[in-house]
mmCIF file of C-alpha atoms and ligand atoms in Angstrom:
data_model
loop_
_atom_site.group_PDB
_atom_site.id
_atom_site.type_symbol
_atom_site.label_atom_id
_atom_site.label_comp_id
_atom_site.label_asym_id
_atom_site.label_seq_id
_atom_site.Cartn_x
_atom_site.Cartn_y
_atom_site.Cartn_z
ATOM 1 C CA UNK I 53 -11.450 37.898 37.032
ATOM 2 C CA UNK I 54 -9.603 40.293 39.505
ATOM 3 C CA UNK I 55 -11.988 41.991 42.578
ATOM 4 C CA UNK I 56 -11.239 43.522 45.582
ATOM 5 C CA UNK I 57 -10.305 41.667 48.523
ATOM 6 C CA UNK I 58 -12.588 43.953 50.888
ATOM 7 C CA UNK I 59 -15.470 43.577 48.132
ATOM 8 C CA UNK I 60 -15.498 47.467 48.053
ATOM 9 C CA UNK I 61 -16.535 49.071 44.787
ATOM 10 C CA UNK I 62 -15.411 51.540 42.753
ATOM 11 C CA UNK I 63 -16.141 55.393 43.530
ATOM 12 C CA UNK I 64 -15.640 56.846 39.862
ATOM 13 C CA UNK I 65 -15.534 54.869 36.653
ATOM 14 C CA UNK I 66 -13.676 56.162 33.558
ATOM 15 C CA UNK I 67 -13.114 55.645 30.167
ATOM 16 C CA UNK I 68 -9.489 54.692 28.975
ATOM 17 C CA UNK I 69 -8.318 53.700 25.423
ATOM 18 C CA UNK I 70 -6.562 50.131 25.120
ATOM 19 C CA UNK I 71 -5.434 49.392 21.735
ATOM 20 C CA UNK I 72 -7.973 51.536 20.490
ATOM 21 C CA UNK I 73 -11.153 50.374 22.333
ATOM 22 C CA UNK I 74 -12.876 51.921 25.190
ATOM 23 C CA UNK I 75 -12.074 50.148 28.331
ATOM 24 C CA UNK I 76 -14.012 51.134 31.161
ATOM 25 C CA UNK I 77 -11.870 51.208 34.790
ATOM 26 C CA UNK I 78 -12.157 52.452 38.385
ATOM 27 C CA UNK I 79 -10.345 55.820 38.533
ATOM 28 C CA UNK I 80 -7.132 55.792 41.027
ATOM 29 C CA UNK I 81 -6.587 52.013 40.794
ATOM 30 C CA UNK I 82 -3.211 51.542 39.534
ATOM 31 C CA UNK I 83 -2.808 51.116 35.711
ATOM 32 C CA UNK I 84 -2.035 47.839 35.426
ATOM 33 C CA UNK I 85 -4.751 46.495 38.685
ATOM 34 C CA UNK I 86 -6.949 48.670 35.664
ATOM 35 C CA UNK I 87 -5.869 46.885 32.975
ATOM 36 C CA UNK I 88 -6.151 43.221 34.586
ATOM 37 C CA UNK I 89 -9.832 43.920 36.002
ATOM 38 C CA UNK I 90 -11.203 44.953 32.070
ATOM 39 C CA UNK I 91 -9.403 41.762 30.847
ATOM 40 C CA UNK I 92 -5.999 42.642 29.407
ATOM 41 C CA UNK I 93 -4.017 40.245 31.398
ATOM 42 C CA UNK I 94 -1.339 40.268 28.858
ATOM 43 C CA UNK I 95 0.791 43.734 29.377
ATOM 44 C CA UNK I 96 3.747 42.984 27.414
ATOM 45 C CA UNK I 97 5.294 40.414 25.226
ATOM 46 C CA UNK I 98 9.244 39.676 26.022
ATOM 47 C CA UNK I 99 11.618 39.541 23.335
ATOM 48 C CA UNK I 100 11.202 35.920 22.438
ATOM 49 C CA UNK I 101 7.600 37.239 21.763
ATOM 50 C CA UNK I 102 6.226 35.246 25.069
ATOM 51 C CA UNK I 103 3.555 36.963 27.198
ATOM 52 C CA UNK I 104 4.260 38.875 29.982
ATOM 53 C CA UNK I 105 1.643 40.173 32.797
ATOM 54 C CA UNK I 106 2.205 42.170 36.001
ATOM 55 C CA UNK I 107 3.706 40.970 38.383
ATOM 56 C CA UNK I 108 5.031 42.229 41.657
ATOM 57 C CA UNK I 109 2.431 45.049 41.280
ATOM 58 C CA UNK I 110 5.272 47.389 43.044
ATOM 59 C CA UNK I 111 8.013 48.776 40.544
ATOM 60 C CA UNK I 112 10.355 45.608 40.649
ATOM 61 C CA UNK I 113 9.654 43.687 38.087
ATOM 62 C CA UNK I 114 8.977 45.682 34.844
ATOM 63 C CA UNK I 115 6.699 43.256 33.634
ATOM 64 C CA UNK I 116 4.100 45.949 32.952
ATOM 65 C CA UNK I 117 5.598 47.759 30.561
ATOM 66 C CA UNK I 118 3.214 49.852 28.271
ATOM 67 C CA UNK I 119 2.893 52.677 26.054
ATOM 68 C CA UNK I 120 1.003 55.320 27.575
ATOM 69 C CA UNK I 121 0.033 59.034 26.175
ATOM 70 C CA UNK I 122 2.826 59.016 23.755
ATOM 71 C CA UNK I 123 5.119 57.598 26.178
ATOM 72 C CA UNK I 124 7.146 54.134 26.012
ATOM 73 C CA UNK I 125 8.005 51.404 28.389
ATOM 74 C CA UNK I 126 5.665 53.139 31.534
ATOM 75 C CA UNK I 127 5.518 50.713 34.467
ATOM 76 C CA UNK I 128 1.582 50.651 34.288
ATOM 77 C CA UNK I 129 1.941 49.649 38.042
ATOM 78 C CA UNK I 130 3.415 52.763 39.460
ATOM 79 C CA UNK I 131 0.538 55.169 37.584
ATOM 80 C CA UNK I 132 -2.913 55.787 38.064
ATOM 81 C CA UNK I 133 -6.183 54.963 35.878
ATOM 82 C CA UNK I 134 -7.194 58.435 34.680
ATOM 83 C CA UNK I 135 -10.108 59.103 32.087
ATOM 84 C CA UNK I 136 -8.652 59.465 28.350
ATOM 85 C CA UNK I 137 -5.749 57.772 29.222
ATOM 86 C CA UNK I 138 -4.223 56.356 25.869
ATOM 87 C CA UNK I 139 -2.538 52.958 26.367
ATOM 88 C CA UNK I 140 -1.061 50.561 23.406
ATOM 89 C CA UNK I 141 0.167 46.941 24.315
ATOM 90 C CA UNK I 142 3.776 46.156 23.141
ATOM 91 C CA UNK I 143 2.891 42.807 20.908
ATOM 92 C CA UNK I 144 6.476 41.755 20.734
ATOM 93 C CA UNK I 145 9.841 42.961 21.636
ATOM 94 C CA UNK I 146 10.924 46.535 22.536
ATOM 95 C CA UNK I 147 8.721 48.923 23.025
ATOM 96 C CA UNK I 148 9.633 51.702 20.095
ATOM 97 C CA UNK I 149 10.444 54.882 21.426
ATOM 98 C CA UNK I 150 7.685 57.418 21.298
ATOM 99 C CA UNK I 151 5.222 54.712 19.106
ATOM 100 C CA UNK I 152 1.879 54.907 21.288
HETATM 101 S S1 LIG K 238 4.134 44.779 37.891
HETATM 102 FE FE1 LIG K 238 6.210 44.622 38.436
HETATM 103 S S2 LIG K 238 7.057 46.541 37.850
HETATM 104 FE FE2 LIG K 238 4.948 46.718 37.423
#
């Protein structure tokens, strides 16, 4: 779905956790550039339970909101894919505090 605009691959591949299943993403792409290339275009769901995705890819929008490590509401754009990384996708409404 999402690639590279220079076509370049990946140096280092590692294993993340998205809602409990191994995801497999280039290491130092952003979290949430991570996220769209293994297929989880959906990072968030607002509180009228619509889907959200990311957006503006630069801190702005906070559409890319997930928990990560224990953590809530972590702009997924602003960190970088890391192996064991534990993410959960919000289904709907807040994120709960501490719930990941
Ligand atoms: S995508 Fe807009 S803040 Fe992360």
């Amino acid at each position: 779905m999402f690639k590279p605009l220079d076509g370049s691959t990946p140096v280092e591949l590692v294993d993340i956790q998205v809602d409990g299943a191994t995801a497999r993403v280039a290491k130092g792409r952003t979290l949430a550039i991570a996220l769209l290339e293994a297929g989880h275009s959906i990072t968030r769901r607002n509180h009228h339970a619509e889907p959200c995705a990311p957006f503006c890819l630069m801190g702005v929008c906070f559409e890319c909101l997930v928990h990560l490590d224990g953590q809530s509401n972590v702009q997924a754009c602003l960190v970088r894919a890391e192996a064991g990384m534990r993410v959960r996708l919000p289904q709907g409404g807040a994120a709960p505090i501490g719930d990941a």
